[in-house]
Structures are given as C-alpha cells and as structure tokens.
PDB file of C-alpha atoms in Angstrom:
ATOM      1  CA  MET A1263      -6.680  12.789   8.259  1.00  0.00           C
ATOM      2  CA  ARG A1264      -3.892  14.561   9.994  1.00  0.00           C
ATOM      3  CA  HIS A1265      -0.688  15.900   8.439  1.00  0.00           C
ATOM      4  CA  ASP A1266       1.348  13.346  10.287  1.00  0.00           C
ATOM      5  CA  GLN A1267      -0.748  10.475   8.687  1.00  0.00           C
ATOM      6  CA  ILE A1268       0.494  11.297   5.194  1.00  0.00           C
ATOM      7  CA  ALA A1269       3.306   9.069   3.888  1.00  0.00           C
ATOM      8  CA  LEU A1270       4.987   8.218   0.595  1.00  0.00           C
ATOM      9  CA  GLN A1271       5.254   4.820  -1.038  1.00  0.00           C
ATOM     10  CA  LEU A1272       8.934   4.796  -2.140  1.00  0.00           C
ATOM     11  CA  TYR A1273       8.055   2.660  -5.144  1.00  0.00           C
ATOM     12  CA  THR A1274       6.922   5.949  -6.701  1.00  0.00           C
ATOM     13  CA  VAL A1275      10.602   7.171  -6.808  1.00  0.00           C
ATOM     14  CA  ARG A1276      12.185   3.789  -7.526  1.00  0.00           C
ATOM     15  CA  GLY A1277      14.002   5.100 -10.600  1.00  0.00           C
ATOM     16  CA  LEU A1278      15.623   7.874  -8.584  1.00  0.00           C
ATOM     17  CA  THR A1279      16.568   5.653  -5.681  1.00  0.00           C
ATOM     18  CA  ALA A1280      18.254   3.206  -8.058  1.00  0.00           C
ATOM     19  CA  ALA A1281      20.597   6.033  -9.060  1.00  0.00           C
ATOM     20  CA  ASP A1282      20.989   7.833  -5.739  1.00  0.00           C
ATOM     21  CA  LEU A1283      19.205   6.329  -2.711  1.00  0.00           C
ATOM     22  CA  PRO A1284      20.426   8.727   0.035  1.00  0.00           C
ATOM     23  CA  GLY A1285      19.917  11.729  -2.183  1.00  0.00           C
ATOM     24  CA  THR A1286      16.422  10.681  -3.116  1.00  0.00           C
ATOM     25  CA  LEU A1287      15.435  10.083   0.541  1.00  0.00           C
ATOM     26  CA  ARG A1288      16.648  13.597   1.314  1.00  0.00           C
ATOM     27  CA  ALA A1289      14.531  14.905  -1.590  1.00  0.00           C
ATOM     28  CA  VAL A1290      11.472  13.036  -0.279  1.00  0.00           C
ATOM     29  CA  ALA A1291      11.892  14.655   3.068  1.00  0.00           C
ATOM     30  CA  ALA A1292      12.343  18.075   1.405  1.00  0.00           C
ATOM     31  CA  ALA A1293       9.027  17.556  -0.328  1.00  0.00           C
ATOM     32  CA  GLY A1294       7.376  17.480   3.110  1.00  0.00           C
ATOM     33  CA  TYR A1295       7.190  13.828   4.017  1.00  0.00           C
ATOM     34  CA  HIS A1296       8.163  12.444   7.435  1.00  0.00           C
ATOM     35  CA  SER A1297       7.021   8.826   6.889  1.00  0.00           C
ATOM     36  CA  VAL A1298       7.549   6.350   4.072  1.00  0.00           C
ATOM     37  CA  GLU A1299       6.472   2.912   2.978  1.00  0.00           C
ATOM     38  CA  VAL A1300       9.365   0.846   1.657  1.00  0.00           C
ATOM     39  CA  ALA A1301       9.182  -0.910  -1.717  1.00  0.00           C
ATOM     40  CA  GLY A1302      11.136  -0.906  -4.932  1.00  0.00           C
ATOM     41  CA  LEU A1303      14.492   0.098  -3.440  1.00  0.00           C
ATOM     42  CA  PRO A1304      17.819  -1.149  -4.649  1.00  0.00           C
ATOM     43  CA  ALA A1305      19.285  -4.048  -2.597  1.00  0.00           C
ATOM     44  CA  THR A1306      20.578  -2.413   0.599  1.00  0.00           C
ATOM     45  CA  ASP A1307      21.645  -3.752   3.928  1.00  0.00           C
ATOM     46  CA  PRO A1308      18.770  -3.058   6.404  1.00  0.00           C
ATOM     47  CA  GLY A1309      21.091  -1.445   8.846  1.00  0.00           C
ATOM     48  CA  ASP A1310      22.468   0.907   6.212  1.00  0.00           C
ATOM     49  CA  LEU A1311      18.953   1.736   5.001  1.00  0.00           C
ATOM     50  CA  ALA A1312      17.903   2.504   8.557  1.00  0.00           C
ATOM     51  CA  THR A1313      20.821   4.923   8.894  1.00  0.00           C
ATOM     52  CA  MET A1314      19.954   6.689   5.614  1.00  0.00           C
ATOM     53  CA  LEU A1315      16.319   7.014   6.602  1.00  0.00           C
ATOM     54  CA  ASP A1316      17.281   8.397   9.999  1.00  0.00           C
ATOM     55  CA  ASP A1317      19.762  10.790   8.446  1.00  0.00           C
ATOM     56  CA  SER A1318      16.930  12.053   6.228  1.00  0.00           C
ATOM     57  CA  GLY A1319      14.437  12.491   9.006  1.00  0.00           C
ATOM     58  CA  LEU A1320      12.206   9.736   7.696  1.00  0.00           C
ATOM     59  CA  ARG A1321      10.511   6.893   9.532  1.00  0.00           C
ATOM     60  CA  VAL A1322       9.125   3.672   8.072  1.00  0.00           C
ATOM     61  CA  MET A1323       5.398   3.105   8.606  1.00  0.00           C
ATOM     62  CA  ALA A1324       5.208  -0.070   6.509  1.00  0.00           C
ATOM     63  CA  VAL A1325       7.211  -2.274   4.132  1.00  0.00           C
ATOM     64  CA  HIS A1326       6.009  -4.288   1.097  1.00  0.00           C
ATOM     65  CA  GLU A1327       7.153  -7.891   1.010  1.00  0.00           C
ATOM     66  CA  GLY A1328       6.004 -10.343  -1.666  1.00  0.00           C
ATOM     67  CA  ILE A1329       4.206 -13.512  -0.573  1.00  0.00           C
ATOM     68  CA  GLU A1330       7.167 -15.509  -1.987  1.00  0.00           C
ATOM     69  CA  HIS A1331       9.457 -13.873   0.683  1.00  0.00           C
ATOM     70  CA  LEU A1332       7.075 -14.919   3.493  1.00  0.00           C
ATOM     71  CA  ARG A1333       6.811 -18.422   2.086  1.00  0.00           C
ATOM     72  CA  ALA A1334      10.578 -18.693   1.921  1.00  0.00           C
ATOM     73  CA  ASP A1335      11.326 -17.339   5.471  1.00  0.00           C
ATOM     74  CA  ALA A1336       8.699 -15.318   7.343  1.00  0.00           C
ATOM     75  CA  ASP A1337      11.011 -14.837  10.356  1.00  0.00           C
ATOM     76  CA  ALA A1338      13.642 -13.296   8.073  1.00  0.00           C
ATOM     77  CA  VAL A1339      10.978 -10.867   6.707  1.00  0.00           C
ATOM     78  CA  ALA A1340      10.170  -9.865  10.283  1.00  0.00           C
ATOM     79  CA  THR A1341      13.840  -9.407  11.136  1.00  0.00           C
ATOM     80  CA  ARG A1342      14.370  -7.075   8.095  1.00  0.00           C
ATOM     81  CA  SER A1343      11.236  -5.115   9.074  1.00  0.00           C
ATOM     82  CA  ILE A1344      12.415  -4.700  12.636  1.00  0.00           C
ATOM     83  CA  ALA A1345      15.853  -3.552  11.456  1.00  0.00           C
ATOM     84  CA  ILE A1346      14.382  -0.577   9.581  1.00  0.00           C
ATOM     85  CA  GLY A1347      11.766   0.160  12.257  1.00  0.00           C
ATOM     86  CA  SER A1348       8.716  -0.980  10.319  1.00  0.00           C
ATOM     87  CA  PRO A1349       5.690  -1.936  12.367  1.00  0.00           C
ATOM     88  CA  ARG A1350       3.820  -3.435   9.365  1.00  0.00           C
ATOM     89  CA  VAL A1351       4.444  -5.821   6.510  1.00  0.00           C
ATOM     90  CA  ILE A1352       2.139  -5.499   3.541  1.00  0.00           C
ATOM     91  CA  VAL A1353       1.672  -8.256   0.914  1.00  0.00           C
ATOM     92  CA  PRO A1354       1.359  -6.308  -2.321  1.00  0.00           C
ATOM     93  CA  TRP A1355       0.121  -8.899  -4.751  1.00  0.00           C
ATOM     94  CA  MET A1356      -1.742 -12.182  -5.185  1.00  0.00           C
ATOM     95  CA  PRO A1357       0.028 -14.340  -7.743  1.00  0.00           C
ATOM     96  CA  VAL A1358      -1.996 -15.647 -10.669  1.00  0.00           C
ATOM     97  CA  GLU A1359      -1.577 -19.237  -9.520  1.00  0.00           C
ATOM     98  CA  ASP A1360      -3.233 -18.283  -6.209  1.00  0.00           C
ATOM     99  CA  ARG A1361      -6.462 -16.967  -7.893  1.00  0.00           C
ATOM    100  CA  ARG A1362      -7.365 -19.560 -10.533  1.00  0.00           C
ATOM    101  CA  ASN A1363     -10.488 -20.410  -8.634  1.00  0.00           C
ATOM    102  CA  ALA A1364     -12.247 -19.613  -5.378  1.00  0.00           C
ATOM    103  CA  ASP A1365     -10.542 -22.472  -3.523  1.00  0.00           C
ATOM    104  CA  ASP A1366      -7.166 -21.040  -4.453  1.00  0.00           C
ATOM    105  CA  VAL A1367      -8.192 -17.668  -3.018  1.00  0.00           C
ATOM    106  CA  ARG A1368      -9.432 -19.359   0.203  1.00  0.00           C
ATOM    107  CA  ARG A1369      -6.095 -21.091   0.634  1.00  0.00           C
ATOM    108  CA  PHE A1370      -4.275 -17.799   0.005  1.00  0.00           C
ATOM    109  CA  ALA A1371      -6.439 -16.094   2.600  1.00  0.00           C
ATOM    110  CA  ALA A1372      -5.720 -18.876   5.145  1.00  0.00           C
ATOM    111  CA  GLU A1373      -1.992 -18.613   4.406  1.00  0.00           C
ATOM    112  CA  LEU A1374      -2.119 -14.826   5.063  1.00  0.00           C
ATOM    113  CA  GLY A1375      -3.792 -15.531   8.378  1.00  0.00           C
ATOM    114  CA  GLY A1376      -0.928 -17.859   9.351  1.00  0.00           C
ATOM    115  CA  PHE A1377       1.667 -15.317   8.387  1.00  0.00           C
ATOM    116  CA  ALA A1378      -0.191 -12.625  10.340  1.00  0.00           C
ATOM    117  CA  ARG A1379       0.106 -14.747  13.433  1.00  0.00           C
ATOM    118  CA  THR A1380       3.830 -15.231  12.786  1.00  0.00           C
ATOM    119  CA  MET A1381       4.365 -11.476  12.338  1.00  0.00           C
ATOM    120  CA  ALA A1382       2.352 -10.797  15.442  1.00  0.00           C
ATOM    121  CA  GLY A1383       4.860 -12.882  17.400  1.00  0.00           C
ATOM    122  CA  HIS A1384       7.391 -10.267  16.339  1.00  0.00           C
ATOM    123  CA  GLY A1385       5.167  -7.347  17.197  1.00  0.00           C
ATOM    124  CA  ILE A1386       4.394  -6.624  13.494  1.00  0.00           C
ATOM    125  CA  ARG A1387       1.005  -6.241  11.724  1.00  0.00           C
ATOM    126  CA  LEU A1388       0.398  -7.976   8.354  1.00  0.00           C
ATOM    127  CA  GLY A1389      -1.748  -6.427   5.634  1.00  0.00           C
ATOM    128  CA  TYR A1390      -2.795  -6.965   2.001  1.00  0.00           C
ATOM    129  CA  HIS A1391      -2.813  -4.504  -0.874  1.00  0.00           C
ATOM    130  CA  ASN A1392      -5.280  -4.745  -3.779  1.00  0.00           C
ATOM    131  CA  HIS A1393      -5.019  -4.117  -7.496  1.00  0.00           C
ATOM    132  CA  ASP A1394      -7.954  -4.219  -9.923  1.00  0.00           C
ATOM    133  CA  PHE A1395      -8.068  -8.009 -10.523  1.00  0.00           C
ATOM    134  CA  GLU A1396      -9.570  -8.640  -7.088  1.00  0.00           C
ATOM    135  CA  PHE A1397     -12.872  -7.176  -8.361  1.00  0.00           C
ATOM    136  CA  GLY A1398     -13.114  -9.635 -11.232  1.00  0.00           C
ATOM    137  CA  ALA A1399     -15.443 -12.584 -11.262  1.00  0.00           C
ATOM    138  CA  ILE A1400     -14.469 -15.981  -9.923  1.00  0.00           C
ATOM    139  CA  ASP A1401     -16.818 -18.939  -9.293  1.00  0.00           C
ATOM    140  CA  GLY A1402     -19.935 -16.837  -9.031  1.00  0.00           C
ATOM    141  CA  ALA A1403     -18.327 -14.154  -6.767  1.00  0.00           C
ATOM    142  CA  THR A1404     -15.335 -11.886  -7.005  1.00  0.00           C
ATOM    143  CA  VAL A1405     -11.851 -12.492  -5.793  1.00  0.00           C
ATOM    144  CA  TRP A1406     -12.382  -9.614  -3.372  1.00  0.00           C
ATOM    145  CA  GLU A1407     -15.516 -11.085  -1.891  1.00  0.00           C
ATOM    146  CA  VAL A1408     -13.964 -14.506  -1.416  1.00  0.00           C
ATOM    147  CA  LEU A1409     -10.787 -12.959   0.074  1.00  0.00           C
ATOM    148  CA  LEU A1410     -12.718 -10.741   2.576  1.00  0.00           C
ATOM    149  CA  ALA A1411     -14.910 -13.591   3.631  1.00  0.00           C
ATOM    150  CA  GLU A1412     -11.921 -15.818   4.437  1.00  0.00           C
ATOM    151  CA  LEU A1413      -9.349 -13.383   5.788  1.00  0.00           C
ATOM    152  CA  ALA A1414      -8.546 -13.604   9.487  1.00  0.00           C
ATOM    153  CA  PRO A1415      -9.305 -10.480  11.458  1.00  0.00           C
ATOM    154  CA  GLU A1416      -5.547 -10.055  12.148  1.00  0.00           C
ATOM    155  CA  VAL A1417      -4.964  -9.188   8.431  1.00  0.00           C
ATOM    156  CA  ASP A1418      -5.331  -5.473   7.723  1.00  0.00           C
ATOM    157  CA  LEU A1419      -6.304  -4.019   4.390  1.00  0.00           C
ATOM    158  CA  GLU A1420      -4.270  -1.420   2.435  1.00  0.00           C
ATOM    159  CA  LEU A1421      -6.909  -0.188  -0.091  1.00  0.00           C
ATOM    160  CA  ASP A1422      -5.565   1.289  -3.283  1.00  0.00           C
ATOM    161  CA  VAL A1423      -8.259   3.728  -4.243  1.00  0.00           C
ATOM    162  CA  TYR A1424      -7.023   4.034  -7.861  1.00  0.00           C
ATOM    163  CA  TRP A1425      -7.043   0.287  -8.473  1.00  0.00           C
ATOM    164  CA  ALA A1426     -10.419  -0.014  -6.854  1.00  0.00           C
ATOM    165  CA  ALA A1427     -11.767   2.577  -9.262  1.00  0.00           C
ATOM    166  CA  VAL A1428     -10.086   0.866 -12.250  1.00  0.00           C
ATOM    167  CA  GLY A1429     -11.806  -2.367 -11.073  1.00  0.00           C
ATOM    168  CA  GLY A1430     -15.190  -0.634 -11.378  1.00  0.00           C
ATOM    169  CA  ARG A1431     -15.697   0.086  -7.651  1.00  0.00           C
ATOM    170  CA  ASP A1432     -16.446   3.301  -5.788  1.00  0.00           C
ATOM    171  CA  PRO A1433     -13.521   3.818  -3.376  1.00  0.00           C
ATOM    172  CA  VAL A1434     -15.778   5.492  -0.801  1.00  0.00           C
ATOM    173  CA  ALA A1435     -18.175   2.535  -0.768  1.00  0.00           C
ATOM    174  CA  GLU A1436     -15.233   0.124  -0.490  1.00  0.00           C
ATOM    175  CA  ILE A1437     -13.799   2.016   2.489  1.00  0.00           C
ATOM    176  CA  GLN A1438     -17.142   1.970   4.202  1.00  0.00           C
ATOM    177  CA  ALA A1439     -17.709  -1.696   3.433  1.00  0.00           C
ATOM    178  CA  THR A1440     -14.313  -2.645   4.974  1.00  0.00           C
ATOM    179  CA  ALA A1441     -14.266  -0.132   7.810  1.00  0.00           C
ATOM    180  CA  ASP A1442     -13.514  -2.843  10.388  1.00  0.00           C
ATOM    181  CA  ARG A1443     -10.189  -3.664   8.726  1.00  0.00           C
ATOM    182  CA  VAL A1444      -8.979  -1.005   6.240  1.00  0.00           C
ATOM    183  CA  ARG A1445      -6.154   0.776   7.971  1.00  0.00           C
ATOM    184  CA  LEU A1446      -4.116   2.171   5.105  1.00  0.00           C
ATOM    185  CA  LEU A1447      -4.980   3.833   1.809  1.00  0.00           C
ATOM    186  CA  HIS A1448      -2.889   4.268  -1.327  1.00  0.00           C
ATOM    187  CA  MET A1449      -3.772   7.766  -2.496  1.00  0.00           C
ATOM    188  CA  LYS A1450      -3.184   7.899  -6.178  1.00  0.00           C
ATOM    189  CA  ASP A1451      -5.604   9.569  -8.568  1.00  0.00           C
ATOM    190  CA  ARG A1452      -7.067   8.398 -11.861  1.00  0.00           C
ATOM    191  CA  ALA A1453      -6.164  10.569 -14.840  1.00  0.00           C
ATOM    192  CA  PRO A1454      -8.967  11.590 -17.180  1.00  0.00           C
ATOM    193  CA  GLY A1455      -9.450   9.405 -20.281  1.00  0.00           C
ATOM    194  CA  ALA A1456     -10.705   6.053 -21.252  1.00  0.00           C
ATOM    195  CA  GLU A1457      -7.465   4.171 -20.666  1.00  0.00           C
ATOM    196  CA  PRO A1458      -6.545   3.781 -16.954  1.00  0.00           C
ATOM    197  CA  HIS A1459      -3.491   5.837 -15.914  1.00  0.00           C
ATOM    198  CA  ASP A1460      -2.532   7.070 -12.480  1.00  0.00           C
ATOM    199  CA  ALA A1461      -1.975  10.725 -11.514  1.00  0.00           C
ATOM    200  CA  PRO A1462      -0.896  12.619  -8.361  1.00  0.00           C
ATOM    201  CA  ALA A1463      -3.748  12.894  -5.867  1.00  0.00           C
ATOM    202  CA  GLY A1464      -5.796  15.982  -6.694  1.00  0.00           C
ATOM    203  CA  ASP A1465      -4.866  15.991 -10.378  1.00  0.00           C
ATOM    204  CA  GLY A1466      -7.397  13.426 -11.552  1.00  0.00           C
ATOM    205  CA  THR A1467     -10.999  12.347 -11.307  1.00  0.00           C
ATOM    206  CA  LEU A1468     -11.302  10.634  -7.875  1.00  0.00           C
ATOM    207  CA  ALA A1469     -13.356  12.360  -5.197  1.00  0.00           C
ATOM    208  CA  PHE A1470     -10.624  12.662  -2.581  1.00  0.00           C
ATOM    209  CA  PRO A1471     -12.541  14.875  -0.096  1.00  0.00           C
ATOM    210  CA  ALA A1472     -15.193  12.160   0.139  1.00  0.00           C
ATOM    211  CA  ILE A1473     -12.530   9.459   0.291  1.00  0.00           C
ATOM    212  CA  VAL A1474     -10.850  11.219   3.214  1.00  0.00           C
ATOM    213  CA  GLU A1475     -14.189  11.721   5.013  1.00  0.00           C
ATOM    214  CA  ALA A1476     -15.003   8.071   4.645  1.00  0.00           C
ATOM    215  CA  ALA A1477     -11.531   7.024   5.786  1.00  0.00           C
ATOM    216  CA  ARG A1478     -11.768   9.164   8.913  1.00  0.00           C
ATOM    217  CA  GLY A1479     -14.990   7.426   9.772  1.00  0.00           C
ATOM    218  CA  ALA A1480     -13.415   4.011   9.229  1.00  0.00           C
ATOM    219  CA  GLY A1481     -10.366   4.788  11.434  1.00  0.00           C
ATOM    220  CA  VAL A1482      -7.784   4.663   8.572  1.00  0.00           C
ATOM    221  CA  GLU A1483      -4.321   5.302  10.072  1.00  0.00           C
ATOM    222  CA  TRP A1484      -2.216   6.068   6.995  1.00  0.00           C
ATOM    223  CA  TYR A1485      -2.803   7.916   3.734  1.00  0.00           C
ATOM    224  CA  ILE A1486       0.070   6.941   1.405  1.00  0.00           C
ATOM    225  CA  VAL A1487       0.923   8.824  -1.716  1.00  0.00           C
ATOM    226  CA  GLU A1488       1.795   6.513  -4.623  1.00  0.00           C
ATOM    227  CA  GLN A1489       2.054   6.439  -8.404  1.00  0.00           C
ATOM    228  CA  ASP A1490       3.093   3.398 -10.455  1.00  0.00           C
ATOM    229  CA  GLU A1491       4.152   5.541 -13.479  1.00  0.00           C
ATOM    230  CA  PRO A1492       4.836   9.126 -12.357  1.00  0.00           C
ATOM    231  CA  ALA A1493       5.749  11.516 -15.243  1.00  0.00           C
ATOM    232  CA  THR A1494       7.955  13.703 -12.999  1.00  0.00           C
ATOM    233  CA  PRO A1495       8.404  11.802  -9.696  1.00  0.00           C
ATOM    234  CA  LEU A1496       9.639  14.553  -7.335  1.00  0.00           C
ATOM    235  CA  ASP A1497       7.269  17.138  -8.760  1.00  0.00           C
ATOM    236  CA  ASP A1498       4.380  14.660  -8.588  1.00  0.00           C
ATOM    237  CA  ILE A1499       4.947  13.640  -4.988  1.00  0.00           C
ATOM    238  CA  GLY A1500       5.261  17.278  -4.002  1.00  0.00           C
ATOM    239  CA  ARG A1501       1.966  18.221  -5.633  1.00  0.00           C
ATOM    240  CA  ALA A1502       0.203  15.245  -4.085  1.00  0.00           C
ATOM    241  CA  PHE A1503       1.500  16.089  -0.622  1.00  0.00           C
ATOM    242  CA  ARG A1504       0.500  19.732  -0.906  1.00  0.00           C
ATOM    243  CA  TYR A1505      -2.996  18.715  -2.083  1.00  0.00           C
ATOM    244  CA  LEU A1506      -3.512  16.188   0.714  1.00  0.00           C
ATOM    245  CA  THR A1507      -2.423  18.680   3.368  1.00  0.00           C
ATOM    246  CA  THR A1508      -5.314  20.927   2.261  1.00  0.00           C
ATOM    247  CA  LEU A1509      -7.659  18.021   3.175  1.00  0.00           C
ATOM    248  CA  ALA A1510      -5.984  17.314   6.498  1.00  0.00           C
ATOM    249  CA  GLY A1511      -7.647  18.367   9.713  1.00  0.00           C
TER     250      GLY A1511
END
C-alpha cells in the first residue's frame, strides 16, 4: 500500500456534505486525502461536483451506483461517471429480491457481467461491494460462493473487510481467495463488543497489518476509508488516514 492508494468513501461524511458540500470536501482534503469514492452526496449537477472536487484538490477513484440506476439507464450512469472523472462504477448492494435463491444470484451475476461490458465500452470498470449477507447460506452454498462462481472476470470486487468479518469470515483469507479480482478494499474496523459496530481503521479489532500485507500480494489498487456510522466524522477519517499511512510503504 502506498500513500497515494488511500482514499475516502464520502458516504462516511454524508451528514456533513448535506449541510455544506464544498466545505466538507475541503475538510476531507485537509485531513490528508487526495482521492475519494463518491456516494451519499446531495443531488448535485455532475459538472458542478467536478468543479468542487477540483477546487478542493480531490480526484474521484470510484463512484457507487445502485443496480436500479444501471437497470434504468446504464449509459447515463457512465455519462455521470465520466463527468466527474471516475474510472470505476461500484454496485454497492444486492437487493433482497435478487438473492432469494441461488438462481436469483446467478441471474444477478450475469446481469453484472452485461453491465460490465456496457461500462467497458465507455472506458469504465464495474465492481461489486459486499456486506455480510453474502456469507449467509443459500441452497447448500453461500451467496458469496454462488456470486463468485458466476461473475464474469470483467467484474472487480470491492471487499469490505468489516462486513466480511461481521459475516464470520477472515478478511485476510477472503483477500487471498479472491486475489485474481479484488482490486479495492473498504478499510473500516470492527469495534470491540458482541454487537457489530464499525470504527476507524486502527481503533478496533481487525488485523490491518496482515490485511494490508495480503492486499499487496493480491494487487489491490485502492484502500478506501469508510464508516457507516462514524461518531465524529472528520475526527474519525483523520485518525483512520493517519493510521493507514503508518502501514503504507
């Protein structure tokens, strides 16, 4: 991991961006970030967003777009991504109706492959981001196993190490098992305690030095700081950034 491979998922600061988008982007840059993943922002014209990002010294390394947006108009998703300079589109969620059984998951995987080819026509990579439900049982396997078996090689993985751990998996083992396609990691920690709760990277229980070592071996390109429920968003993202820089080569 290099310093310039550390990014921030803007969903972490969504409450702040709702009140002051340009000011929050400047604060993100002041915390040390140069790259961001876009999600959870208030409705903003892509051209205006691109200007605000540029004014803050931030570049977009990926954007989250729900599967419903791709189903409605994949070319429009590509156009928005290009307008803000994003080379990747990540599908952040598999709807419940797409995982009722293994055949549903197979259809979803095939659909992602089709959208990956559409995005490739625009010069954009498509990826998929996990939560914990993928590691649950379905028709004698797990959603994750069915998904990985069916996904086209054009679809990258954005492995969320926290949600993998909540799902009962070892993030290091999952990185190693998907080394041919995991290209992005969500780097949020698991707070101590029986009930799952996320924490800034370095503040919890996950073995981040081992995670980074495995990710280097797998060719991971981006290490993305994220929290779903940060207690103090700007302080949390600052602590996570400082911690990850101590692991950077």
